[in-house]
Short mmCIF file of C-alpha atoms and ligand atoms in Angstrom, two decimals:
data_model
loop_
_atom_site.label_atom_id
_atom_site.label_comp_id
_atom_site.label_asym_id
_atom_site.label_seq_id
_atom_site.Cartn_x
_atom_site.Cartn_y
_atom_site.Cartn_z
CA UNK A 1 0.00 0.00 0.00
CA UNK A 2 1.31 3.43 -0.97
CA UNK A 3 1.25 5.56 2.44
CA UNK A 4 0.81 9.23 1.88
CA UNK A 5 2.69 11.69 4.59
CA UNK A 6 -1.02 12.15 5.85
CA UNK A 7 -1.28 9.16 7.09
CA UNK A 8 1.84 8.93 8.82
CA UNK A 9 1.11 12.23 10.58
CA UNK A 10 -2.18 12.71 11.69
CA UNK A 11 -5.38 11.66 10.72
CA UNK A 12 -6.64 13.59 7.47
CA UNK A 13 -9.40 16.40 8.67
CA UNK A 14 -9.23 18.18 5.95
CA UNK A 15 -8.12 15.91 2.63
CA UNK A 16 -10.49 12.89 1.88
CA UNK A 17 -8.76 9.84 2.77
CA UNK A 18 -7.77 7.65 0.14
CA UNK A 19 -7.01 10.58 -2.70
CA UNK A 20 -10.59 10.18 -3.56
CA UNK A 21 -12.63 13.13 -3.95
CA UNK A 22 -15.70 13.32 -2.21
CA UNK A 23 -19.25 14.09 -3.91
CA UNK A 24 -21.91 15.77 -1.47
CA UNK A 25 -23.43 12.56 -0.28
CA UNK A 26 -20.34 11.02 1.03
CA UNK A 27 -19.26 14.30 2.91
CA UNK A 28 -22.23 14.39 4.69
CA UNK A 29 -21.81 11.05 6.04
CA UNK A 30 -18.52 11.62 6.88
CA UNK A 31 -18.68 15.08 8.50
CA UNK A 32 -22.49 15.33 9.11
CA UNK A 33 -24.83 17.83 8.39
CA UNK A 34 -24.37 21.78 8.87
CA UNK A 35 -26.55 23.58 11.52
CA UNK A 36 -27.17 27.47 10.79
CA UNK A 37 -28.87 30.14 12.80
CA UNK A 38 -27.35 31.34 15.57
CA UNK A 39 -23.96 33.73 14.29
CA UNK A 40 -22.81 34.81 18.00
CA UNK A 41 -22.57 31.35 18.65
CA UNK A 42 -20.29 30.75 15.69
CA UNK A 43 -18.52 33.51 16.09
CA UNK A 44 -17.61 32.74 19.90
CA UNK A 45 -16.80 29.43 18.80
CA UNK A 46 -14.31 30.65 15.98
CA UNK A 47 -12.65 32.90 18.55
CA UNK A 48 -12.31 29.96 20.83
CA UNK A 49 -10.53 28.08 18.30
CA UNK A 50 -7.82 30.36 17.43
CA UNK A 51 -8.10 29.87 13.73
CA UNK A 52 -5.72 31.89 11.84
CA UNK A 53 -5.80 32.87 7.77
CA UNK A 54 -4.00 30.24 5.84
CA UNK A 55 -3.55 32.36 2.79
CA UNK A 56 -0.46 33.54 3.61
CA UNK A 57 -0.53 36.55 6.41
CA UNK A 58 -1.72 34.14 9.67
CA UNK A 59 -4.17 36.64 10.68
CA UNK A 60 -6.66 35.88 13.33
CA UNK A 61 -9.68 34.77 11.24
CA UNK A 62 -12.01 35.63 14.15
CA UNK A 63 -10.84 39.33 14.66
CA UNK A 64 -11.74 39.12 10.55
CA UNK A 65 -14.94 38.11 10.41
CA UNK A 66 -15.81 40.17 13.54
CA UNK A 67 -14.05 43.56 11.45
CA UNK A 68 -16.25 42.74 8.20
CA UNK A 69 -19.72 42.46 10.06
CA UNK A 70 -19.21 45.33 11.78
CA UNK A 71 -18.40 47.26 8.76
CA UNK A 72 -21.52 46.07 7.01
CA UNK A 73 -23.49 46.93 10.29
CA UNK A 74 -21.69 50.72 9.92
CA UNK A 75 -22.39 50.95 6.56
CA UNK A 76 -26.11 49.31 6.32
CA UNK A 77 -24.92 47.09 3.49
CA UNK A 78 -24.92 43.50 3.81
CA UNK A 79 -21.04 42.34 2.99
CA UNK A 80 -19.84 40.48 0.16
CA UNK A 81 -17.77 37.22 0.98
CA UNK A 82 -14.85 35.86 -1.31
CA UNK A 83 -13.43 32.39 -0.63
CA UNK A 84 -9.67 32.47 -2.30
CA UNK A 85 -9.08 29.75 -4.11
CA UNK A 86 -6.39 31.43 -6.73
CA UNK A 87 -3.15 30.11 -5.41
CA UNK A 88 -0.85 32.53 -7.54
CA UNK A 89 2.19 30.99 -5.68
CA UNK A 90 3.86 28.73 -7.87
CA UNK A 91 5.10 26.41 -5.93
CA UNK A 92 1.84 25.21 -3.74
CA UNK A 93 -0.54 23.13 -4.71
CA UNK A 94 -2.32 22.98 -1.70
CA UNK A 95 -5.39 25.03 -2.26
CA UNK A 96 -6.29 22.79 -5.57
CA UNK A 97 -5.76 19.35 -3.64
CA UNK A 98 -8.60 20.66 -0.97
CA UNK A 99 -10.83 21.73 -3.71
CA UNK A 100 -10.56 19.07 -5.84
CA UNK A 101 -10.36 16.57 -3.03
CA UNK A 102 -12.68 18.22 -0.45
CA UNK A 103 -14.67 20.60 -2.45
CA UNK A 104 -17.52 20.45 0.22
CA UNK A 105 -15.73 21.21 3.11
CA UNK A 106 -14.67 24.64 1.69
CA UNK A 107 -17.94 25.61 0.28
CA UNK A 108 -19.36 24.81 3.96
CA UNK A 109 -16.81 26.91 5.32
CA UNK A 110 -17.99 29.59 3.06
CA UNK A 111 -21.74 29.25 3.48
CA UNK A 112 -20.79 30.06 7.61
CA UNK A 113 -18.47 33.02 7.07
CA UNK A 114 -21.31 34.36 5.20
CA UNK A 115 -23.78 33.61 8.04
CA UNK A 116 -21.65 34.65 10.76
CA UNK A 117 -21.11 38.67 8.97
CA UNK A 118 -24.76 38.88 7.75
CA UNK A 119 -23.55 38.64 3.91
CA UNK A 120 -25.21 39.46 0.52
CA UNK A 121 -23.32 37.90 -1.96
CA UNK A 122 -20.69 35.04 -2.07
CA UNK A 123 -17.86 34.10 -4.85
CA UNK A 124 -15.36 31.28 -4.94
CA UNK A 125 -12.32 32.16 -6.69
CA UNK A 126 -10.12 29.98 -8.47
CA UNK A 127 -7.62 29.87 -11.42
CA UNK A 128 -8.71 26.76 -12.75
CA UNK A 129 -11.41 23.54 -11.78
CA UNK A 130 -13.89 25.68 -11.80
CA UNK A 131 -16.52 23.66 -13.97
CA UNK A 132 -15.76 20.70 -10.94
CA UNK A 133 -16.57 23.35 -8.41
CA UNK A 134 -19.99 24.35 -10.24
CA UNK A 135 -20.91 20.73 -10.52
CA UNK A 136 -20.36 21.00 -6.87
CA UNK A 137 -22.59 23.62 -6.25
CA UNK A 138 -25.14 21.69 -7.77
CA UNK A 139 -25.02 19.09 -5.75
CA UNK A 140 -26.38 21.06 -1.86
CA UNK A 141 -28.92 23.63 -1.14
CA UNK A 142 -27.14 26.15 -0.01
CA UNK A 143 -28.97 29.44 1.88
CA UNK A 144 -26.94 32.15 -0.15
CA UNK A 145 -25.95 31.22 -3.66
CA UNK A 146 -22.14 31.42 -4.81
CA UNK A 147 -20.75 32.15 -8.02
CA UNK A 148 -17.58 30.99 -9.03
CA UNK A 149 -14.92 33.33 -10.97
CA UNK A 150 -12.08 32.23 -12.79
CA UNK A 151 -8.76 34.77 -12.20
CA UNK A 152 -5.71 35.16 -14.33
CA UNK A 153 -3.14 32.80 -13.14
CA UNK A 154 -1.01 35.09 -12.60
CA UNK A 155 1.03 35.94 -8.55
CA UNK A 156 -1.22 38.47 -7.78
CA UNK A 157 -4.44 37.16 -8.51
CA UNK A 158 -4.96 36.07 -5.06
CA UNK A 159 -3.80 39.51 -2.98
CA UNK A 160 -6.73 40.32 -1.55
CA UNK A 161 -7.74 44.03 -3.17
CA UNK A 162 -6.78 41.94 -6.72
CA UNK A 163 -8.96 40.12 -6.49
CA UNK A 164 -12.24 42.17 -5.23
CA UNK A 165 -11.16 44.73 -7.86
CA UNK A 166 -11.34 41.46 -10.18
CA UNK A 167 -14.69 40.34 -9.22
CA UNK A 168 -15.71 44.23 -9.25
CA UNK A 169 -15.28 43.82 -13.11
CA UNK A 170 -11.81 45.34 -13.00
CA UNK A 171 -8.26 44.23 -13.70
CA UNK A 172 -6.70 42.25 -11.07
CA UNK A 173 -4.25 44.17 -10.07
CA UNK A 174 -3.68 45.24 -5.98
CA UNK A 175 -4.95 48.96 -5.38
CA UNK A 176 -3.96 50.95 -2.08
CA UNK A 177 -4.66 49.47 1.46
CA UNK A 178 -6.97 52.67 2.52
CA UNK A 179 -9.35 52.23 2.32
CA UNK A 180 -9.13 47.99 3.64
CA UNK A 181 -11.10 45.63 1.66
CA UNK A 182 -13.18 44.67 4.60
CA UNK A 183 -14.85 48.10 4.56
CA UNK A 184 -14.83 48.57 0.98
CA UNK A 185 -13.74 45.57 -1.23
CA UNK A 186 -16.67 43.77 -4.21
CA UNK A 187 -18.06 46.77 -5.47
CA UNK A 188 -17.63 49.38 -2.54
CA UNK A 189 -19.22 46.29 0.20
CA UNK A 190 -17.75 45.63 2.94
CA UNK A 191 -16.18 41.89 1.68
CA UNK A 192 -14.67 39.21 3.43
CA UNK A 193 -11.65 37.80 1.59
CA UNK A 194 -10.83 34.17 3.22
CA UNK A 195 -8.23 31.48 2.11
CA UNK A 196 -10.28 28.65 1.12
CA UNK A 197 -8.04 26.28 3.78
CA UNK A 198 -9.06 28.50 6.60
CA UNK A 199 -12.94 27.93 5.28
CA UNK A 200 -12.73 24.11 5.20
CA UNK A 201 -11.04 24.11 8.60
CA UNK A 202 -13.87 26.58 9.94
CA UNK A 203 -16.38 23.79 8.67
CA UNK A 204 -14.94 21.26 10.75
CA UNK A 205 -14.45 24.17 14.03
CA UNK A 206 -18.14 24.86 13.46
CA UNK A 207 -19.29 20.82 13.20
CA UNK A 208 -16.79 19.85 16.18
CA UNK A 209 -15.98 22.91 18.62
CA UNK A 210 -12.75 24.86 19.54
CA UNK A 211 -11.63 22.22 21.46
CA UNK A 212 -11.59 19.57 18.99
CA UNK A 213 -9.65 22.05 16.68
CA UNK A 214 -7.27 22.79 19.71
CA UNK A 215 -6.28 19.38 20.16
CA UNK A 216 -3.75 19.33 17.21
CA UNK A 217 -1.20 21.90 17.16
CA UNK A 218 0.26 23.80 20.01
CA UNK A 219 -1.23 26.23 22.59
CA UNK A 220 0.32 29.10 20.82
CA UNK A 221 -0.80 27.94 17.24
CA UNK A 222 -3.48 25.77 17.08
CA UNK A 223 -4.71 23.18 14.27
CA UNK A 224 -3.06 21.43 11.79
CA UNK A 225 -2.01 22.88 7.85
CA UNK A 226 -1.81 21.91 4.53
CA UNK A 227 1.67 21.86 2.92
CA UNK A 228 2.90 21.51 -0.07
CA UNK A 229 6.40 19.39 -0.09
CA UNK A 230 9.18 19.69 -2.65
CA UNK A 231 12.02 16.82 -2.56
CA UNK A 232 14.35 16.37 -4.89
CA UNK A 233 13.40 13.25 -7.34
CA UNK A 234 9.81 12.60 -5.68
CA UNK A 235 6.51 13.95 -6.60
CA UNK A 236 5.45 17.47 -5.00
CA UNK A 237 3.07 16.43 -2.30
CA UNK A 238 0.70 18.02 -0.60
CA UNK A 239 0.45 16.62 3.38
CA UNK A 240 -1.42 18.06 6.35
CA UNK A 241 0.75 18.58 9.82
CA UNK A 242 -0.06 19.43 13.30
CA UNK A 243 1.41 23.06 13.90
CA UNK A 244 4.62 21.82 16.43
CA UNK A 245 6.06 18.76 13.99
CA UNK A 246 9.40 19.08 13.39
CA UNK A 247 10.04 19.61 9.68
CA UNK A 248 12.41 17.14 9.63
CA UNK A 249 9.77 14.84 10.12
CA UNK A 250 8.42 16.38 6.52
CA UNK A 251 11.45 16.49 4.60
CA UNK A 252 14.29 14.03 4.69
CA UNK A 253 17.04 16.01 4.75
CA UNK A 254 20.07 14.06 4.30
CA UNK A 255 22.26 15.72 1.56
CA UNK A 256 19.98 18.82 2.25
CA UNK A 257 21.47 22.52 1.95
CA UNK A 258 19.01 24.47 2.96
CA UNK A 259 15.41 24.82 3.09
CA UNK A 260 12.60 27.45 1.86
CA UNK A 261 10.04 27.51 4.13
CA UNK A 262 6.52 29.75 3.00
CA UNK A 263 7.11 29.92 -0.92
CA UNK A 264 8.09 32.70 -3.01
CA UNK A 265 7.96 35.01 -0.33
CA UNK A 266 9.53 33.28 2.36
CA UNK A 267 12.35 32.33 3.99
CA UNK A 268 15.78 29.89 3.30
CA UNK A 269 16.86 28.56 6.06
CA UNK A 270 20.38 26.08 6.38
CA UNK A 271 19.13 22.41 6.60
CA UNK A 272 21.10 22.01 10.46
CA UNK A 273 18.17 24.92 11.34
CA UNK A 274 15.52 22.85 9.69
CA UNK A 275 16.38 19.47 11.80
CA UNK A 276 15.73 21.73 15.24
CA UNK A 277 12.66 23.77 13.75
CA UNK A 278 9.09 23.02 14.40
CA UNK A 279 6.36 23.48 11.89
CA UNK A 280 4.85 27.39 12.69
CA UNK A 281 2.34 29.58 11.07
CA UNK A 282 4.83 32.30 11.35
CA UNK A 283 6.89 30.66 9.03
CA UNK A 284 4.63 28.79 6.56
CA UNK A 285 3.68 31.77 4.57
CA UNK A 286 1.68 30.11 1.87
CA UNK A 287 2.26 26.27 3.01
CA UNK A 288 5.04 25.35 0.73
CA UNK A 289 7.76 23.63 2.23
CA UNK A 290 11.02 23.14 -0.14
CA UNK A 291 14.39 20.96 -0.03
CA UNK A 292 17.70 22.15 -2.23
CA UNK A 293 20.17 19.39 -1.83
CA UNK A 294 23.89 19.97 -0.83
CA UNK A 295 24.73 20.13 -4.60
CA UNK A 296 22.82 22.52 -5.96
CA UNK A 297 23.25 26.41 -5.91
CA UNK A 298 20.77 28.64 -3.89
CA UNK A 299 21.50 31.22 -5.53
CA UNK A 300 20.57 30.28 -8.81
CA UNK A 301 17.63 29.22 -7.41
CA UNK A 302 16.71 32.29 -6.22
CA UNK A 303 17.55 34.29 -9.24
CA UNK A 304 15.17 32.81 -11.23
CA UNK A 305 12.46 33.35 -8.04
CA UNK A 306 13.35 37.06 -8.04
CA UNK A 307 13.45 37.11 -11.96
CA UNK A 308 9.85 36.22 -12.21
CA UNK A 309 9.03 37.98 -9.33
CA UNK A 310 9.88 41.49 -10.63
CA UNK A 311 8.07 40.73 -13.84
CA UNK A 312 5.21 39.74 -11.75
CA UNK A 313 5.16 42.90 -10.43
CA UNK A 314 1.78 45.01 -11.17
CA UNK A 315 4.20 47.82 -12.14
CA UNK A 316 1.79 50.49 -10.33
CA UNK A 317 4.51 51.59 -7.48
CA UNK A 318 7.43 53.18 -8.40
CA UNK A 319 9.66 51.48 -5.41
CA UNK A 320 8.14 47.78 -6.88
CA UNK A 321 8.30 49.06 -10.54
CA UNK A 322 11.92 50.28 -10.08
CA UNK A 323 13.34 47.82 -7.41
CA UNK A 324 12.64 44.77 -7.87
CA UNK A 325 13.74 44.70 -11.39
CA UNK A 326 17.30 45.65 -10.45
CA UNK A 327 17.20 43.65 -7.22
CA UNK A 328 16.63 40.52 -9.45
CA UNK A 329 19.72 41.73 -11.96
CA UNK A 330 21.46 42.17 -9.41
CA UNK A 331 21.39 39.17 -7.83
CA UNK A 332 21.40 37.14 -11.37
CA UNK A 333 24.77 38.89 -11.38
CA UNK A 334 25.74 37.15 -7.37
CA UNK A 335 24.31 33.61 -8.88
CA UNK A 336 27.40 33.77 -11.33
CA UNK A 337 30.62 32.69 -10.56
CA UNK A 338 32.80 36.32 -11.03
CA UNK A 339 33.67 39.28 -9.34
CA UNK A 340 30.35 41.30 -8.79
CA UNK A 341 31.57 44.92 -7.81
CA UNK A 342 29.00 46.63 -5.22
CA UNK A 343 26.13 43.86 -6.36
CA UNK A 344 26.15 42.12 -2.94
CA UNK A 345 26.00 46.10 -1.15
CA UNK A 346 23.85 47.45 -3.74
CA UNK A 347 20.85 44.26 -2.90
CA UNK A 348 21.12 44.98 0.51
CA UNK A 349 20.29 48.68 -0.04
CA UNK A 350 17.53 48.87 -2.69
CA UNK A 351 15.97 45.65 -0.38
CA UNK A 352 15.74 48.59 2.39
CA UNK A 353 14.04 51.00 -0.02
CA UNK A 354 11.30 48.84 -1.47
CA UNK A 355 10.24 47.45 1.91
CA UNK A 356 7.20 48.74 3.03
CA UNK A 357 6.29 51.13 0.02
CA UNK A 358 4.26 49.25 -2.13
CA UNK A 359 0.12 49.27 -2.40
CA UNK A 360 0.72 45.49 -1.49
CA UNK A 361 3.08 43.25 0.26
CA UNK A 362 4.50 41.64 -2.96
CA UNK A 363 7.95 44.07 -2.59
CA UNK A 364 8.01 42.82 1.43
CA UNK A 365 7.66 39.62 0.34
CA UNK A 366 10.16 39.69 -2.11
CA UNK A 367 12.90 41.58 0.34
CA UNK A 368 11.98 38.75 2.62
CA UNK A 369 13.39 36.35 0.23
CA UNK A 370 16.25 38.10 -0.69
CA UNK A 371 17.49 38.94 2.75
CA UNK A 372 17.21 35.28 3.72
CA UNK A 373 19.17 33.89 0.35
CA UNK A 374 21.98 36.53 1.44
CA UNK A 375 22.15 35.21 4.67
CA UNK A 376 21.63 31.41 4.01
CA UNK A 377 23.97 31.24 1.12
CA UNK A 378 26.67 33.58 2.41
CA UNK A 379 29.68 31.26 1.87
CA UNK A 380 28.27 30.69 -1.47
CA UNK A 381 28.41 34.05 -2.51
CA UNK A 382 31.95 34.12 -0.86
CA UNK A 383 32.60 31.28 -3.62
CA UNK A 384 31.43 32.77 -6.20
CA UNK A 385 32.96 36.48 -5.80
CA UNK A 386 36.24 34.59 -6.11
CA UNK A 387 34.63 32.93 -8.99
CA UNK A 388 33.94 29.45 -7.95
CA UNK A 389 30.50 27.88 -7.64
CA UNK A 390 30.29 24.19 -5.60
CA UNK A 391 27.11 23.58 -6.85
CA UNK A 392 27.69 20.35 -9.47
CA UNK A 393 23.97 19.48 -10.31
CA UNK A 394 21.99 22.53 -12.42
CA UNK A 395 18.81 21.08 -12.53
CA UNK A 396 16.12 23.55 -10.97
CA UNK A 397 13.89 22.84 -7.78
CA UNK A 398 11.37 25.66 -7.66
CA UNK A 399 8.99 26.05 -10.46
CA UNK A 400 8.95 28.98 -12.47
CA UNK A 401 6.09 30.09 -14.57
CA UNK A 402 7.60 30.99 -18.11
CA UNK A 403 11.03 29.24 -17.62
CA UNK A 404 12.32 26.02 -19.07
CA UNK A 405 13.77 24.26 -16.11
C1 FMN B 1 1.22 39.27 -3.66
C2 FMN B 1 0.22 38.52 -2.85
C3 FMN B 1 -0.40 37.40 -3.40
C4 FMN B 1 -1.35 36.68 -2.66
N1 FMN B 1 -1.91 35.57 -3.22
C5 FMN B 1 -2.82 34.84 -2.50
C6 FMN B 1 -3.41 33.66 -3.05
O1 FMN B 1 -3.12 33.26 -4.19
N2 FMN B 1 -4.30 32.97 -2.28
C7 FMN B 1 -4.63 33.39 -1.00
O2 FMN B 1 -5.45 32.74 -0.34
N3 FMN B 1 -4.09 34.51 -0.46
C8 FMN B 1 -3.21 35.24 -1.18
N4 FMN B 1 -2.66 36.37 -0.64
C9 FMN B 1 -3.13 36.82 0.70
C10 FMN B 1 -4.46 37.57 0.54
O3 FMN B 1 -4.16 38.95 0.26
C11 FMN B 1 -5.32 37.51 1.81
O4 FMN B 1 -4.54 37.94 2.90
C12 FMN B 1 -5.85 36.11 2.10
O5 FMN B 1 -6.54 35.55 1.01
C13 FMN B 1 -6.81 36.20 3.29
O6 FMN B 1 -7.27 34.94 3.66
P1 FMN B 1 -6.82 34.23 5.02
O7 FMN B 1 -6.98 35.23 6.14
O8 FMN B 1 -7.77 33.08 5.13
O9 FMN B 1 -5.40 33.81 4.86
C14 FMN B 1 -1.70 37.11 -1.35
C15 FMN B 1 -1.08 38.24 -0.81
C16 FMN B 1 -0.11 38.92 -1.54
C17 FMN B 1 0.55 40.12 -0.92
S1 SF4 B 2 3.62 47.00 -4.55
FE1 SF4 B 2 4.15 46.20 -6.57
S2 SF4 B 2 2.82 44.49 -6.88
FE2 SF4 B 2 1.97 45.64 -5.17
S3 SF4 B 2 0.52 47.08 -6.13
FE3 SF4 B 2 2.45 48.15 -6.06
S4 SF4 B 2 3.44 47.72 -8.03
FE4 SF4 B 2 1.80 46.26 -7.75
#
């Protein structure tokens, strides 16, 4: 029998066993049926559990929820809720394995965020499997009706003001944080935008109480999470862990250099850190867990990240338009083997200057990641300024929209 990392860790909550996805009938025996009608209570219970946003930022999906319906009370306009499905990261897969695998536990998730603000209107976002999602829909009777919207696969899709300024008929591209998208987000509403892993786990918080949810994880971070898992030579897999597993325990890492930890804006650390670490929402970012063997270079690696990164780039900011284009030549220039002048210096620098002035995160992000390769690969770029690189495999880990490897 093949075992999946799931089974080895915990038991599923959130993926159907087996790799089978489950149709409406055989959800409901599984998980049993929804109750509605009392929002306080759900909202207490949400609070209890300590769920926090999966989509990337670990915010406090309570404190969310809570923000939105009181908007919509402020405003006398019933909010608009958006479960994100778009997964613009390239590297995670996670977001598509729940839907296509547990389609019904998101879209219950949804149906309660919208009962617990008082909403209007509900969408389900995704990049692709939509026409499996609307067969989906088809299948339950559902108090407010969703409607699913297809976004350009592109990294930005998913930011939160792209993709209300999507769904309000424009391009998806971020715009400016003031006004927040919980006061004004689908078409001036207030609009909840929630990661559709944090829905599917508030399914199961709303079926089975705080406690239940609490009972996996740690005191500090609660619940379990959907990764995605690069190793070298296997599949990518996507595995669900209690928050507190070492990550050793999801990546081997013998003949490991270092590890990214969150995706494309996230984090290397050296594999010795990695053995010690424990599995933490502060870290995990947008679930995707990563493992560059000893003979590889990281900072090729990240070169290309950056590369595509910049062209990502909405181009609206001048800091994001300007600096992360010559961030990334810059450091295509370290991932050579040469002598690179001020390159290392001048990365360093123009990372301080983009931080924190963009419309969106995507230039904190990105400084993230490049402060983290300088670090993590410093004897590498030691190597290479006196023009030697020890990597003696090319072949790329990280997938990169748009590039051959
Ligand atoms: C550049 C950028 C891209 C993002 N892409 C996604 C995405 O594809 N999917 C997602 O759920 N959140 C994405 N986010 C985070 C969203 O803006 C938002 O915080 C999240 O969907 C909220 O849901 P959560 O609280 O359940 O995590 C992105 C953020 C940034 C800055
Ligand atoms: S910071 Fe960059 S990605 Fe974000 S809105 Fe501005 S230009 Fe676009």
């Amino acid at each position: 029998m093949t075992m999946t990392f799931t089974d080895i860790y915990m038991p599923p909550r959130l993926l159907a066993p087996g790799g089978t996805p489950a149709g409406f009938t055989t959800h409901q025996q599984r998980y049993g049926p929804l109750s509605y009608g009392n929002p306080a209570h759900l909202l207490r219970t949400l609070a209890e559990s300590g769920l926090t946003g999966r989509g990337g930022a670990a915010f406090p999906t309570y404190r969310k929820l809570a923000a939105v319906a009181e908007a919509g009370r402020r405003a006398g306009r019933a909010p608009v809720v958006v479960a994100n499905g778009a997964e613009g990261e390239p590297a995670s897969a996670k977001d598509r394995t729940l839907l296509r695998l547990s389609p019904h536990l998101v879209l219950d998730g949804l149906q309660l965020a919208a009962e617990a603000v008082g909403a209007g209107e509900a969408y389900l976002a995704v990049e692709d499997g939509a026409t499996l999602l609307e067969t989906a829909l088809t299948e339950r009777r559902d108090p407010l009706p969703v409607r699913t919207v297809r976004v350009p696969k592109r990294f930005l899709s998913g930011q939160s003001s792209a993709l209300t300024q999507y769904i309000s008929g424009h391009a998806a591209l971020p715009r400016h944080q003031r006004p927040p998208v919980r006061e004004q987000g689908v078409r001036r509403a207030p609009t909840l935008v929630q990661n559709v892993e944090t829905l599917a786990h508030f399914a199961l918080i709303a079926r089975y109480g705080a406690d239940w949810f609490r009972s996996a994880g740690t005191p500090a971070e609660p619940g379990s999470a959907l990764c995605t898992v690069h190793v070298p030579g296997r599949e990518v897999r996507v595995v669900e862990a209690p928050f507190g597993m070492l990550l050793h325990r999801l990546l081997p890492l013998d003949g490991i250099g270092a590890v990214l930890i969150g995706g494309y804006h996230g984090t290397w650390i050296p594999a010795a850190e990695a053995a010690t670490r424990p599995l933490s929402m502060a870290d995990l970012g947008a679930g995707v867990l990563a493992a560059l063997p000893a003979d590889r270079c990281g900072l090729a690696e990240t070169a290309r990240v950056l590369r595509y990164l910049a062209l990502e780039s909405a181009g609206q900011c001048g800091p994001c338009l300007n600096g992360l284009p010559r961030i990334a030549a810059a450091f295509q220039a370290l991932a050579s083997p040469g002598p690179h002048g001020t390159a290392r210096e001048d990365v360093a620098r123009w990372a301080g200057l983009v931080e924190g002035r963009g419309a969106c995160h995507h230039p904190d992000g990105t400084v993230r990641l490049v402060r983290s390769a300088l670090t993590t690969f410093a004897a590498e770029l030691d190597a290479h300024a006196s023009g030697h690189c020890t990597a003696t495999d090319r072949t790329s880990l990280l997938p990169v929209p748009g590039s051959r490897s």
